[in-house]
Short mmCIF file of C-alpha atoms in Angstrom, two decimals:
data_model
loop_
_atom_site.label_atom_id
_atom_site.label_comp_id
_atom_site.label_asym_id
_atom_site.label_seq_id
_atom_site.Cartn_x
_atom_site.Cartn_y
_atom_site.Cartn_z
CA UNK A 1 -6.86 29.21 -2.01
CA UNK A 2 -6.89 25.49 -2.92
CA UNK A 3 -8.01 22.73 -0.57
CA UNK A 4 -4.43 21.55 -0.16
CA UNK A 5 -3.17 25.09 0.49
CA UNK A 6 -5.86 25.48 3.14
CA UNK A 7 -4.76 22.29 4.87
CA UNK A 8 -1.07 23.08 4.54
CA UNK A 9 -1.51 26.54 6.04
CA UNK A 10 -2.85 25.03 9.25
CA UNK A 11 -0.05 22.54 9.81
CA UNK A 12 3.48 21.70 8.77
CA UNK A 13 2.65 17.99 8.63
CA UNK A 14 2.73 16.14 5.30
CA UNK A 15 -0.65 15.89 3.58
CA UNK A 16 -1.94 12.38 2.90
CA UNK A 17 -5.09 11.76 0.88
CA UNK A 18 -7.08 8.76 2.07
CA UNK A 19 -8.62 7.37 -1.11
CA UNK A 20 -11.78 5.64 0.07
CA UNK A 21 -14.21 4.51 -2.62
CA UNK A 22 -15.76 1.39 -1.06
CA UNK A 23 -15.44 1.89 2.68
CA UNK A 24 -16.60 -0.96 4.89
CA UNK A 25 -18.43 -0.24 8.19
CA UNK A 26 -15.80 -2.07 10.26
CA UNK A 27 -12.82 -0.21 8.81
CA UNK A 28 -12.38 2.53 11.42
CA UNK A 29 -12.61 0.08 14.32
CA UNK A 30 -10.33 -2.55 12.80
CA UNK A 31 -7.71 -0.02 11.69
CA UNK A 32 -8.02 2.38 14.64
CA UNK A 33 -4.33 2.13 15.59
CA UNK A 34 -3.24 2.76 12.00
CA UNK A 35 -5.53 5.79 11.62
CA UNK A 36 -4.26 7.15 14.93
CA UNK A 37 -0.66 6.76 13.73
CA UNK A 38 -1.51 8.55 10.48
CA UNK A 39 -3.24 11.41 12.30
CA UNK A 40 -0.21 11.85 14.54
CA UNK A 41 2.15 12.20 11.60
CA UNK A 42 0.12 13.74 8.78
CA UNK A 43 -2.81 15.93 7.86
CA UNK A 44 -5.41 13.61 6.38
CA UNK A 45 -7.85 14.48 3.63
CA UNK A 46 -10.64 12.21 2.43
CA UNK A 47 -12.49 14.59 0.11
CA UNK A 48 -12.27 15.89 -3.45
CA UNK A 49 -9.98 13.06 -4.51
CA UNK A 50 -10.03 13.85 -8.23
CA UNK A 51 -9.50 17.58 -7.67
CA UNK A 52 -6.47 16.98 -5.44
CA UNK A 53 -4.94 14.33 -7.71
CA UNK A 54 -5.29 16.45 -10.84
CA UNK A 55 -4.28 19.77 -9.24
CA UNK A 56 -0.97 21.44 -10.17
CA UNK A 57 2.01 19.56 -8.75
CA UNK A 58 2.62 22.19 -6.06
CA UNK A 59 -0.94 21.75 -4.76
CA UNK A 60 -1.10 17.96 -4.67
CA UNK A 61 -1.01 15.81 -1.52
CA UNK A 62 2.37 14.44 -0.50
CA UNK A 63 1.06 10.88 -0.71
CA UNK A 64 -2.14 8.95 -1.41
CA UNK A 65 -3.20 5.93 0.61
CA UNK A 66 -5.84 3.80 -1.15
CA UNK A 67 -7.54 2.05 1.75
CA UNK A 68 -9.91 -0.13 -0.28
CA UNK A 69 -10.12 -1.81 -3.68
CA UNK A 70 -12.60 0.67 -5.14
CA UNK A 71 -9.92 2.15 -7.37
CA UNK A 72 -9.38 -1.26 -9.00
CA UNK A 73 -12.98 -1.55 -10.21
CA UNK A 74 -14.10 -0.74 -13.76
CA UNK A 75 -16.23 2.21 -12.64
CA UNK A 76 -13.07 3.90 -11.32
CA UNK A 77 -11.02 3.59 -14.53
CA UNK A 78 -10.97 7.34 -15.15
CA UNK A 79 -9.86 8.11 -11.61
CA UNK A 80 -7.25 5.34 -11.83
CA UNK A 81 -5.68 7.01 -14.87
CA UNK A 82 -5.36 10.26 -12.89
CA UNK A 83 -3.88 8.33 -9.96
CA UNK A 84 -1.26 6.66 -12.15
CA UNK A 85 -0.33 10.01 -13.69
CA UNK A 86 -0.03 11.55 -10.21
CA UNK A 87 2.34 8.75 -9.23
CA UNK A 88 4.50 8.92 -12.35
CA UNK A 89 4.81 12.70 -11.97
CA UNK A 90 6.36 12.39 -8.52
CA UNK A 91 3.59 11.31 -6.14
CA UNK A 92 3.53 8.31 -3.83
CA UNK A 93 0.60 5.89 -3.90
CA UNK A 94 0.22 3.07 -1.39
CA UNK A 95 -2.38 0.29 -1.72
CA UNK A 96 -3.25 -1.19 1.66
CA UNK A 97 -5.68 -1.21 4.55
CA UNK A 98 -8.80 -3.00 3.33
CA UNK A 99 -7.55 -3.08 -0.27
CA UNK A 100 -6.84 -6.80 -0.52
CA UNK A 101 -10.09 -7.94 1.09
CA UNK A 102 -12.07 -7.00 -2.03
CA UNK A 103 -9.35 -7.06 -4.69
CA UNK A 104 -9.94 -9.20 -7.78
CA UNK A 105 -7.59 -12.16 -8.00
CA UNK A 106 -6.25 -13.95 -11.04
CA UNK A 107 -6.22 -12.26 -14.43
CA UNK A 108 -8.24 -9.22 -13.34
CA UNK A 109 -5.78 -8.46 -10.58
CA UNK A 110 -2.84 -8.85 -12.94
CA UNK A 111 -4.49 -6.47 -15.44
CA UNK A 112 -4.90 -3.87 -12.70
CA UNK A 113 -1.19 -3.86 -11.92
CA UNK A 114 -0.33 -3.90 -15.64
CA UNK A 115 -2.08 -0.54 -15.95
CA UNK A 116 0.56 0.84 -13.59
CA UNK A 117 3.30 -0.63 -15.74
CA UNK A 118 4.39 -3.31 -13.25
CA UNK A 119 4.33 -7.08 -13.74
CA UNK A 120 2.96 -7.81 -10.26
CA UNK A 121 0.40 -10.60 -9.93
CA UNK A 122 -1.88 -11.68 -7.06
CA UNK A 123 -0.24 -14.65 -5.41
CA UNK A 124 -1.02 -16.87 -2.42
CA UNK A 125 -3.18 -16.01 0.57
CA UNK A 126 -1.77 -17.31 3.84
CA UNK A 127 0.09 -16.53 7.06
CA UNK A 128 3.82 -17.07 7.40
CA UNK A 129 6.92 -15.43 8.84
CA UNK A 130 8.62 -12.93 6.56
CA UNK A 131 11.98 -11.15 6.75
CA UNK A 132 13.05 -7.61 5.92
CA UNK A 133 15.06 -7.24 2.71
CA UNK A 134 18.68 -6.93 3.94
CA UNK A 135 19.67 -4.98 0.83
CA UNK A 136 17.23 -2.15 1.48
CA UNK A 137 14.60 -0.75 -0.87
CA UNK A 138 15.05 2.28 -3.13
CA UNK A 139 13.14 5.28 -1.78
CA UNK A 140 12.10 3.53 1.44
CA UNK A 141 13.51 4.28 4.89
CA UNK A 142 13.53 0.84 6.51
CA UNK A 143 14.94 1.99 9.85
CA UNK A 144 12.68 0.91 12.69
CA UNK A 145 10.88 -1.75 10.68
CA UNK A 146 10.61 -5.19 12.24
CA UNK A 147 13.41 -7.50 11.06
CA UNK A 148 10.82 -10.28 10.80
CA UNK A 149 7.20 -10.91 11.73
CA UNK A 150 4.27 -13.22 11.06
CA UNK A 151 1.70 -11.82 8.64
CA UNK A 152 -1.51 -13.08 7.05
CA UNK A 153 -1.75 -11.43 3.67
CA UNK A 154 -2.49 -11.60 -0.01
CA UNK A 155 1.03 -12.03 -1.34
CA UNK A 156 2.23 -10.75 -4.70
CA UNK A 157 4.09 -12.80 -7.28
CA UNK A 158 6.43 -11.63 -10.03
CA UNK A 159 7.83 -8.75 -7.98
CA UNK A 160 11.43 -7.74 -8.63
CA UNK A 161 13.61 -8.88 -5.69
CA UNK A 162 14.74 -5.27 -5.19
CA UNK A 163 11.11 -4.22 -4.65
CA UNK A 164 10.23 -6.93 -2.10
CA UNK A 165 10.21 -5.22 1.28
CA UNK A 166 9.65 -8.53 3.08
CA UNK A 167 9.94 -12.13 1.88
CA UNK A 168 9.61 -15.58 3.44
CA UNK A 169 12.77 -17.59 4.02
CA UNK A 170 13.44 -21.20 3.10
CA UNK A 171 12.50 -22.07 6.69
CA UNK A 172 9.16 -20.21 6.59
CA UNK A 173 6.09 -22.42 6.79
CA UNK A 174 2.40 -21.84 6.31
CA UNK A 175 0.88 -21.05 9.71
CA UNK A 176 -2.64 -22.42 9.96
CA UNK A 177 -4.94 -24.19 12.40
CA UNK A 178 -6.39 -26.14 9.47
CA UNK A 179 -3.61 -26.88 7.00
CA UNK A 180 -0.27 -28.61 7.48
CA UNK A 181 2.82 -26.39 7.89
CA UNK A 182 3.80 -26.61 4.23
CA UNK A 183 6.64 -24.64 2.69
CA UNK A 184 5.78 -21.36 0.97
CA UNK A 185 6.94 -19.58 -2.16
CA UNK A 186 9.94 -17.50 -1.11
CA UNK A 187 9.67 -15.38 -4.26
CA UNK A 188 6.31 -13.93 -3.18
CA UNK A 189 6.01 -10.86 -0.97
CA UNK A 190 3.33 -9.32 1.26
CA UNK A 191 4.81 -5.84 0.79
CA UNK A 192 6.24 -4.28 -2.36
CA UNK A 193 7.60 -0.80 -3.08
CA UNK A 194 8.96 0.38 -6.40
CA UNK A 195 9.93 3.45 -8.34
CA UNK A 196 7.29 4.44 -10.90
CA UNK A 197 8.36 7.29 -13.15
CA UNK A 198 9.27 10.12 -10.78
CA UNK A 199 7.20 8.68 -7.92
CA UNK A 200 6.63 5.46 -5.99
CA UNK A 201 4.02 2.70 -5.82
CA UNK A 202 3.61 0.64 -2.67
CA UNK A 203 1.51 -2.37 -1.71
CA UNK A 204 0.86 -3.99 1.66
CA UNK A 205 -1.32 -7.10 1.52
CA UNK A 206 -1.91 -7.40 5.28
CA UNK A 207 -5.51 -8.38 6.13
CA UNK A 208 -5.39 -8.31 9.94
CA UNK A 209 -4.13 -4.79 10.66
CA UNK A 210 -0.84 -6.07 12.10
CA UNK A 211 1.17 -3.45 14.01
CA UNK A 212 4.31 -4.38 12.07
CA UNK A 213 2.46 -3.86 8.77
CA UNK A 214 1.31 -0.42 9.92
CA UNK A 215 4.96 0.55 10.35
CA UNK A 216 5.59 -0.47 6.75
CA UNK A 217 2.66 1.62 5.50
CA UNK A 218 3.89 4.67 7.40
CA UNK A 219 7.36 4.29 5.89
CA UNK A 220 5.92 3.92 2.39
CA UNK A 221 3.96 7.14 2.92
CA UNK A 222 7.26 8.77 3.99
CA UNK A 223 5.94 9.40 7.52
#
């Protein structure tokens, strides 16, 4: 019996693989509410990542949540290829948690997303108020998500408008104790979700474990 079959036999909950390659010591404390929400809705696995990702489709986890940027590093290139294949063959992969805190910016970050086949680019890093896409997002149940909230995040640029879960408005301003309340790029998004082959790729750039961002992550994981 496979690892996934063993987990599935003990519960009817969806199976979510936590992909953790560069875990930080503060992660469990900082993201305690998010981990509790995941545990309440899914069976979590944090072991044998490659075996689960490359297993037959019927034995794979329902979704994979990459909670750090380890998968974006050169030493993880082989695993990344398996992860992309898993996604394109019908899996769901969400990049979030502590991912953005150690993610390479600029050209390296753009190259990482290009490997997935998306044109996303690392954008600005700031806090502002963002608003839920009123047109909805393909494959994402947005019911129960906050209509708007303030989030400090690494935003993404060059994301198709139909894949921007949240975006700033023309009235949104940078929220900072140091910098002036300047206008922000309304074409950038802190949360993106798009179809990739037969599956889905999600990104949440939240860096402060906001409750509203946790709701987005749960929805992206179909929980």
